[in-house]
Coordinates of C-alpha atoms in Angstrom, one line a residue:
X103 CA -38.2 -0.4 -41.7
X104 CA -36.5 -1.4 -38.4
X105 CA -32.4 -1.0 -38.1
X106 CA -30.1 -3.6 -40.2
X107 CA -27.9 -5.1 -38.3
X108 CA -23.7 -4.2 -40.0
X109 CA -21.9 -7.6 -39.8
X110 CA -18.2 -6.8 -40.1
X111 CA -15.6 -10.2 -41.3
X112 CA -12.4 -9.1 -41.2
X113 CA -10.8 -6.0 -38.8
X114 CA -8.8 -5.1 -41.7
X115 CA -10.5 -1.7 -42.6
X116 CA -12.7 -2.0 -39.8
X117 CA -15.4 0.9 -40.0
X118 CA -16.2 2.4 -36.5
X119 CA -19.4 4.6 -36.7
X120 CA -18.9 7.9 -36.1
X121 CA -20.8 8.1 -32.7
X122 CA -18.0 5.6 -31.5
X123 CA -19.3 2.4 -30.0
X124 CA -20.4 0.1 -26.5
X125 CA -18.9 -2.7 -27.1
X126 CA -19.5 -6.4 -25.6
X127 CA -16.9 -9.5 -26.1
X128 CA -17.6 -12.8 -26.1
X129 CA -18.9 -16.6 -27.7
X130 CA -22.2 -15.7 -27.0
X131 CA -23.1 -19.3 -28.3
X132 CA -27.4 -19.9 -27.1
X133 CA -28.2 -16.0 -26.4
X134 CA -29.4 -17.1 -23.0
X135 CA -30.2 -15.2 -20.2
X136 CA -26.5 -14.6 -19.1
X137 CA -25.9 -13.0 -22.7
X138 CA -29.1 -11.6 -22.4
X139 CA -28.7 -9.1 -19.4
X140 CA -25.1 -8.2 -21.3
X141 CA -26.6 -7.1 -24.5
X142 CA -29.6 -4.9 -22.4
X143 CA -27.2 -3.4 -20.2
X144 CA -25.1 -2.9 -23.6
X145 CA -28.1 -1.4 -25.9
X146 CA -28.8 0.8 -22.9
X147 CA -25.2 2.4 -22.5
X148 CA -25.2 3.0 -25.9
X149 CA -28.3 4.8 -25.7
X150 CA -27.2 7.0 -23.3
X151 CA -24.3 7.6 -25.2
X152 CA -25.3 8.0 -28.5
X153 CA -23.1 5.5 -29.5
X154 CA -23.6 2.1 -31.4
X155 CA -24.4 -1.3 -29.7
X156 CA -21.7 -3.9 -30.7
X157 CA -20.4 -7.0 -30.1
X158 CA -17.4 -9.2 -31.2
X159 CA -17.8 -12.5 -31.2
X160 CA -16.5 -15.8 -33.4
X161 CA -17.4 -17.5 -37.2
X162 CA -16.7 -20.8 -35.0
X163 CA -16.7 -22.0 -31.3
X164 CA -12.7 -21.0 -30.4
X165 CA -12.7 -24.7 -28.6
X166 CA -12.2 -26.0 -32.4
X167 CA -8.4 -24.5 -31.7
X168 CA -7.9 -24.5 -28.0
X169 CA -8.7 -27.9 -27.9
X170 CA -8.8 -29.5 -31.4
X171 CA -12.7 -30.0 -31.4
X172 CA -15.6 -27.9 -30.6
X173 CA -19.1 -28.8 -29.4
X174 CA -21.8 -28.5 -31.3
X175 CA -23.3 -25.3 -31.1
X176 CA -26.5 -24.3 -29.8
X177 CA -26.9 -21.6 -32.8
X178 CA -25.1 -21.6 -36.0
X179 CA -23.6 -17.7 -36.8
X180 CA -26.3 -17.4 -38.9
X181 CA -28.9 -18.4 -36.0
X182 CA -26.7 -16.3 -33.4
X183 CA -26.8 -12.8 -35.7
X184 CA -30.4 -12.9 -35.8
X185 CA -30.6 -13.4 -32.1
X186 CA -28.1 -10.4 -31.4
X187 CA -29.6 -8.8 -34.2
X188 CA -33.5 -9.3 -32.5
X189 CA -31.5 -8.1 -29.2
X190 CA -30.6 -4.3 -30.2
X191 CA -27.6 -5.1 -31.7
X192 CA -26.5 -2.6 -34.8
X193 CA -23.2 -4.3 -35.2
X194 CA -21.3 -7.6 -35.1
X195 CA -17.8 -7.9 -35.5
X196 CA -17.3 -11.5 -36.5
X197 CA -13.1 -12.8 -35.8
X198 CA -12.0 -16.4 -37.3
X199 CA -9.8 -17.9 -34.3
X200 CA -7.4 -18.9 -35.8
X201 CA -3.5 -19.5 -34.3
X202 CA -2.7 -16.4 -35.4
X203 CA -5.8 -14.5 -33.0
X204 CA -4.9 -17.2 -30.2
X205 CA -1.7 -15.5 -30.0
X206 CA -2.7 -12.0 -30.3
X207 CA -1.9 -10.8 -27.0
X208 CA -4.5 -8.8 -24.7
X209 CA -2.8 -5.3 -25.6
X210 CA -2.3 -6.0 -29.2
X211 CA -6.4 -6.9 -29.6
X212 CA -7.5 -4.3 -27.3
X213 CA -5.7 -1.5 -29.1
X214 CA -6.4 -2.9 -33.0
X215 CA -9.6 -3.8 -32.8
X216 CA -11.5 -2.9 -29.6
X217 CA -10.2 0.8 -29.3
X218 CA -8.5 1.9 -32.9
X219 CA -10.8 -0.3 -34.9
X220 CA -14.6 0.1 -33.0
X221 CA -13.5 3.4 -31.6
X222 CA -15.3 2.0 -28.2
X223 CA -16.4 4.7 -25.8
X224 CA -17.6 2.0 -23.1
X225 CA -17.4 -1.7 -22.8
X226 CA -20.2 -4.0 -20.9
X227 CA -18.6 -7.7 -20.3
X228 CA -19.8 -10.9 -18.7
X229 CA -18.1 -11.9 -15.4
X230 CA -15.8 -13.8 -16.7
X231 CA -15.3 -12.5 -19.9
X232 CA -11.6 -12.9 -21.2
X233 CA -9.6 -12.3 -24.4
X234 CA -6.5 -12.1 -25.7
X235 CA -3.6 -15.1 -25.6
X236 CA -3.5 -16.9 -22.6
X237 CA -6.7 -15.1 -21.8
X238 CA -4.7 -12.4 -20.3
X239 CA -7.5 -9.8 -21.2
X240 CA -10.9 -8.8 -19.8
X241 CA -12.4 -6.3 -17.5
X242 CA -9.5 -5.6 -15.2
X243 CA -6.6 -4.9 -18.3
X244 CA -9.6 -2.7 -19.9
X245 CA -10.1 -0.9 -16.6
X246 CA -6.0 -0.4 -16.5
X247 CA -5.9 1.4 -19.8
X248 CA -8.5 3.9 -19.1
X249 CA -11.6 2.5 -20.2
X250 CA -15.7 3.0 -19.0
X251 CA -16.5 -0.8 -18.2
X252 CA -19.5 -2.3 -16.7
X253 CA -19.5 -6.0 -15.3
X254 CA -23.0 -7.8 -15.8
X255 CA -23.0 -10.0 -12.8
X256 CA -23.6 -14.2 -13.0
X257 CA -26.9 -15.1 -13.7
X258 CA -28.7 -18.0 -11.5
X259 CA -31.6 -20.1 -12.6
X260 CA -32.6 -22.4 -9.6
X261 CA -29.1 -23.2 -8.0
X262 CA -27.1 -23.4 -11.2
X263 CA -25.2 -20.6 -13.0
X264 CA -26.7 -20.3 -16.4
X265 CA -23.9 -21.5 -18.8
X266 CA -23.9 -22.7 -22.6
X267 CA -22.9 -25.9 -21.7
X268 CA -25.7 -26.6 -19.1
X269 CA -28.2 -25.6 -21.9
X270 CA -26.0 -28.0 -24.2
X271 CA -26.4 -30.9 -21.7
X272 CA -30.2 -30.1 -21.0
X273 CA -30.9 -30.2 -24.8
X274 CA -28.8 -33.2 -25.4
X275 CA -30.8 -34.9 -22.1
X276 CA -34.1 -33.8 -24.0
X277 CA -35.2 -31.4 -21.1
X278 CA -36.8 -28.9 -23.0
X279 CA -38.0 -27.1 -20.0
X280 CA -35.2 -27.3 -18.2
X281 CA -33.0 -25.7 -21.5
X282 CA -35.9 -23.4 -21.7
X283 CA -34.9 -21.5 -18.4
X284 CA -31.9 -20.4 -18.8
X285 CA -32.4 -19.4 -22.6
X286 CA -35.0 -17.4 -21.5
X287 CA -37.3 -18.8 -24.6
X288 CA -38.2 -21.7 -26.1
X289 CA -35.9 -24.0 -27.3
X290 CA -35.3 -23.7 -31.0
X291 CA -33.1 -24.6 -33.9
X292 CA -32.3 -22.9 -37.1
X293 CA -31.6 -24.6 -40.4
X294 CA -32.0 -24.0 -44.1
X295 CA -34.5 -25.7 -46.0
X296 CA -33.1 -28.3 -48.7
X297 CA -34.3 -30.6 -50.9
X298 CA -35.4 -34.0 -49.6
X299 CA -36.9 -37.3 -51.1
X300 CA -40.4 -36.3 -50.9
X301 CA -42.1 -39.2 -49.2
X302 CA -44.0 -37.0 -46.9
X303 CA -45.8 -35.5 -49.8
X304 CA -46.7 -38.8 -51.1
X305 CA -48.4 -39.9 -47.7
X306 CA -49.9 -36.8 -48.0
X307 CA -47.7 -34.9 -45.7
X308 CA -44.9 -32.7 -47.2
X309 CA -42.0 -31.6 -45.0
X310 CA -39.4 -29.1 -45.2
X311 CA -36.0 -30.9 -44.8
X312 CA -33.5 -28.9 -42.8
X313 CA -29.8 -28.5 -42.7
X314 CA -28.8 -27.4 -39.5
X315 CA -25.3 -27.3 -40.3
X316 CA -23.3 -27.5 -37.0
X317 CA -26.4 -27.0 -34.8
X318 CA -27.2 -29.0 -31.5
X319 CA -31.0 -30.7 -31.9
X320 CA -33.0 -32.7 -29.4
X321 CA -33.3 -36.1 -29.1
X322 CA -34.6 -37.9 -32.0
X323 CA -38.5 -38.5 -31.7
X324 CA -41.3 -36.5 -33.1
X325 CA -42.4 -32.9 -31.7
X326 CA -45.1 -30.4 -31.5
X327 CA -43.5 -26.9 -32.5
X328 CA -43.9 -24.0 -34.1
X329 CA -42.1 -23.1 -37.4
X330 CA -41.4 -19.5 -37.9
X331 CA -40.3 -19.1 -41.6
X332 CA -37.5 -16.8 -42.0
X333 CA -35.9 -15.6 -45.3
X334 CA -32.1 -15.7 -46.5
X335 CA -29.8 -13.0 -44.9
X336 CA -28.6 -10.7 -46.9
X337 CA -25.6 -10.2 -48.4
X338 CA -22.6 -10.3 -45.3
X339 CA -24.8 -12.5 -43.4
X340 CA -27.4 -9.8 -41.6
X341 CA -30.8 -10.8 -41.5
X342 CA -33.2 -9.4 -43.2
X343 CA -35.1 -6.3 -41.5
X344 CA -38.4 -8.3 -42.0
X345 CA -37.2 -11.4 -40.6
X346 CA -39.9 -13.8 -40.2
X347 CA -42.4 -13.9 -42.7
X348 CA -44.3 -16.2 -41.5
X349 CA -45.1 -18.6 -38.2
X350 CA -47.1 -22.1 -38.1
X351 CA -48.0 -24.6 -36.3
X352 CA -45.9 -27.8 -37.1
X353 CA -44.6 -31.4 -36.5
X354 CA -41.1 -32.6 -36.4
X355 CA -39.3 -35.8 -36.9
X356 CA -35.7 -35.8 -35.8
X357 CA -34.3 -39.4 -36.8
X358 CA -33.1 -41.9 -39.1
X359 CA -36.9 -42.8 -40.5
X360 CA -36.9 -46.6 -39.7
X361 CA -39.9 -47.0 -41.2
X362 CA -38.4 -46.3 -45.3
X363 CA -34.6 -45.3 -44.3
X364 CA -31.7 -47.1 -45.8
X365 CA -29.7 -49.2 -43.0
X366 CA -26.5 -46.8 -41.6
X367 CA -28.6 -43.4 -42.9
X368 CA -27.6 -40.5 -40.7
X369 CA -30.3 -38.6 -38.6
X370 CA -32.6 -35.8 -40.2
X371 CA -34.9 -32.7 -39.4
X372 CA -38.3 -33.2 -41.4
X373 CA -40.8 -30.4 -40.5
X374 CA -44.5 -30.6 -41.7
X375 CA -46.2 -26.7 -41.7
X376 CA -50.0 -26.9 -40.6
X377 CA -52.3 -25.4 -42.9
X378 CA -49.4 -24.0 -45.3
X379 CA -48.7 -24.7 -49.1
X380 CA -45.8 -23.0 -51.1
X381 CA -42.1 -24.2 -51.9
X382 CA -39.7 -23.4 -48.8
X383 CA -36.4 -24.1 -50.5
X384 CA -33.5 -22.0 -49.6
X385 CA -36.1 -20.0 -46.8
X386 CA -34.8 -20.8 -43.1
X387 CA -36.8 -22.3 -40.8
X388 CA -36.5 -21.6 -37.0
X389 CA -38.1 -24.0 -35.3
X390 CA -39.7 -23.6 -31.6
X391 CA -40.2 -26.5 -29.7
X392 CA -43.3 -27.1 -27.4
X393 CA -43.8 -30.9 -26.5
X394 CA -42.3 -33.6 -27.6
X395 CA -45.1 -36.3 -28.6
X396 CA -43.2 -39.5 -29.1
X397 CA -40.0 -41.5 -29.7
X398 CA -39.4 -42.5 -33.3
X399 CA -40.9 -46.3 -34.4
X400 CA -40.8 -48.3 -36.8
X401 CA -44.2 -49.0 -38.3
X402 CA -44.8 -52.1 -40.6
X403 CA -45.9 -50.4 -43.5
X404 CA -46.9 -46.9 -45.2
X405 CA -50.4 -47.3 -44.2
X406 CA -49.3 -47.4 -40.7
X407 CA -46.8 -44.5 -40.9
X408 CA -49.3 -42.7 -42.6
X409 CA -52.2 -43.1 -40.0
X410 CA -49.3 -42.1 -37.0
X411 CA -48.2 -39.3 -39.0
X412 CA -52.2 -37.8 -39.1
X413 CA -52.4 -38.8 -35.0
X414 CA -49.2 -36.5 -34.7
X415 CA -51.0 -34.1 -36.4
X416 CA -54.1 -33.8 -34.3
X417 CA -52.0 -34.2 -30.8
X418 CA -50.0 -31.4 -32.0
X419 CA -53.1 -29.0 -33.0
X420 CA -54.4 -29.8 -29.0
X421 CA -50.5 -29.1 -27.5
X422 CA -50.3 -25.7 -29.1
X423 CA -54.1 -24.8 -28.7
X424 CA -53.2 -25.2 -25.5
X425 CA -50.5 -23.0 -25.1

């Protein structure tokens, strides 16, 4: 069975392993392609070394106290742990910044938790990697106290740096291909599956509902994707060795269902799995995006929906046969 992944909540009784650790700091918010050549360069110092692959990052984007309100995220912890975890990763430190971590100063957090706490033997850090208050940390202060560090230069995708809030725009914009790039994947979004109304399974078409708690989506309209089906982490929030259990073809609506919603109802995720019967509830979904199909409409009855909803169907079977 392949390597869990140790999640670690609190540095209070932080356990270092005993082969000491390579240690990477940072939001890491997407996993793209920036992150990406950190955590490679990271797994493969601490292969050399013996030592464990690690990484501290954040429960929630530090903006929520820097600047009273964060963005949403391009992947919930949960969605960002299996990413790190898919990575090489063996073992996420996850801080809450809070006032009391904004104030820790770049000494005081190197020395508790990055040295005494992971026992680090090496640190690999983005460019512009900074910690500490004021952000008076990063690869220089570690440098001045001794410490093995490796820089992973910028990363460049066309003319722009590759950056979390570039992917944020893209996604927002609906350019999927564009987002694509500099996650190095597809776009995809990660959400528990809850219980809905169950009008798709009375036209005939049953969809998983999906909470994506604090996740970024697309713009609304309906999609051709693929729906990788991904059990609960276990306890402390690692995902489960065997991860996906399960990948299909599938159509999404993202939006406020015109057609039967209730006037001032909030957006939703509704996913349809080709070809799959069984009860999803409380199994994540990550869901791949491949083509968007069409903006959301209002139809002028069930029957209508109900045909659209089998056209979606068959456009989406040709869009992923195709890729």
């Amino acid at each position: 069975m392949p390597h869990r992944l140790r999640v670690s909540r609190s540095t209070e009784g932080l356990e270092a392993s005993a082969d000491g650790a390579v240690t990477s700091v940072g939001v890491f918010d997407g996993v793209h392609l920036g992150h990406q050549s950190i955590l490679e360069a990271n797994v493969a110092r601490a292969g050399a070394l013996g030592a464990e692959p690690t990484v501290v990052t954040f429960a929630e984007h530090p903006k929520a106290v820097l600047l009273g309100r964060a963005p949403r995220t391009l992947t919930t912890l949960e969605h960002k742990l299996a990413l790190l975890w898919r990575a090489g990763i063996r073992h996420v430190v996850v801080l809450t910044f809070d006032e009391a971590l904004r104030n820790t100063t770049a000494e005081a957090f190197s020395e508790r938790i990055l040295e005494r706490g992971l026992s680090t033997r090496a640190f690999v850090l983005g460019f512009d990697s900074k910690f500490g208050k004021d952000r008076a940390g990063g690869p220089e202060s570690l440098k001045a106290r001794g410490h093995d560090v490796e820089i992973a230069p910028k990363v460049m995708v066309g003319q722009r740096a590759v950056s979390s809030t570039v992917i944020r725009e893209s996604v927002e914009l609906g350019d999927l291909e564009g987002a694509s790039r500099m996650l190095g994947r597809p776009v995809t979004i990660y959400g528990e599956v809850v219980p809905g109304e169950a009008l798709g399974r009375r036209l005939g078409f049953p969809t998983a509902n999906l909470d994506l708690l604090h996740e970024l989506r697309p713009p609304e309209g309906v999609y051709a994707c693929r729906a990788h089906v991904v059990p609960p982490p276990s306890e402390g929030g690692a995902p489960d060795p065997r991860e996906r259990v399960g990948s299909f073809d599938a159509v999404a609506n993202i939006g406020r269902r015109p057609t039967v919603a209730t006037e001032g109802a909030g957006p939703l995720v509704e996913v349809h799995l080709l070809d799959f019967e069984g009860d999803l509830y409380g199994q994540r979904i990550e869901l791949e995006f491949a083509e968007r199909l069409r903006p959301e409409v209002k139809f002028g009855s069930l029957d209508e929906l109900q045909s659209a909803i089998a056209n979606d169907v068959e456009r989406a079977r040709a869009v992923l046969a195709a890729r």
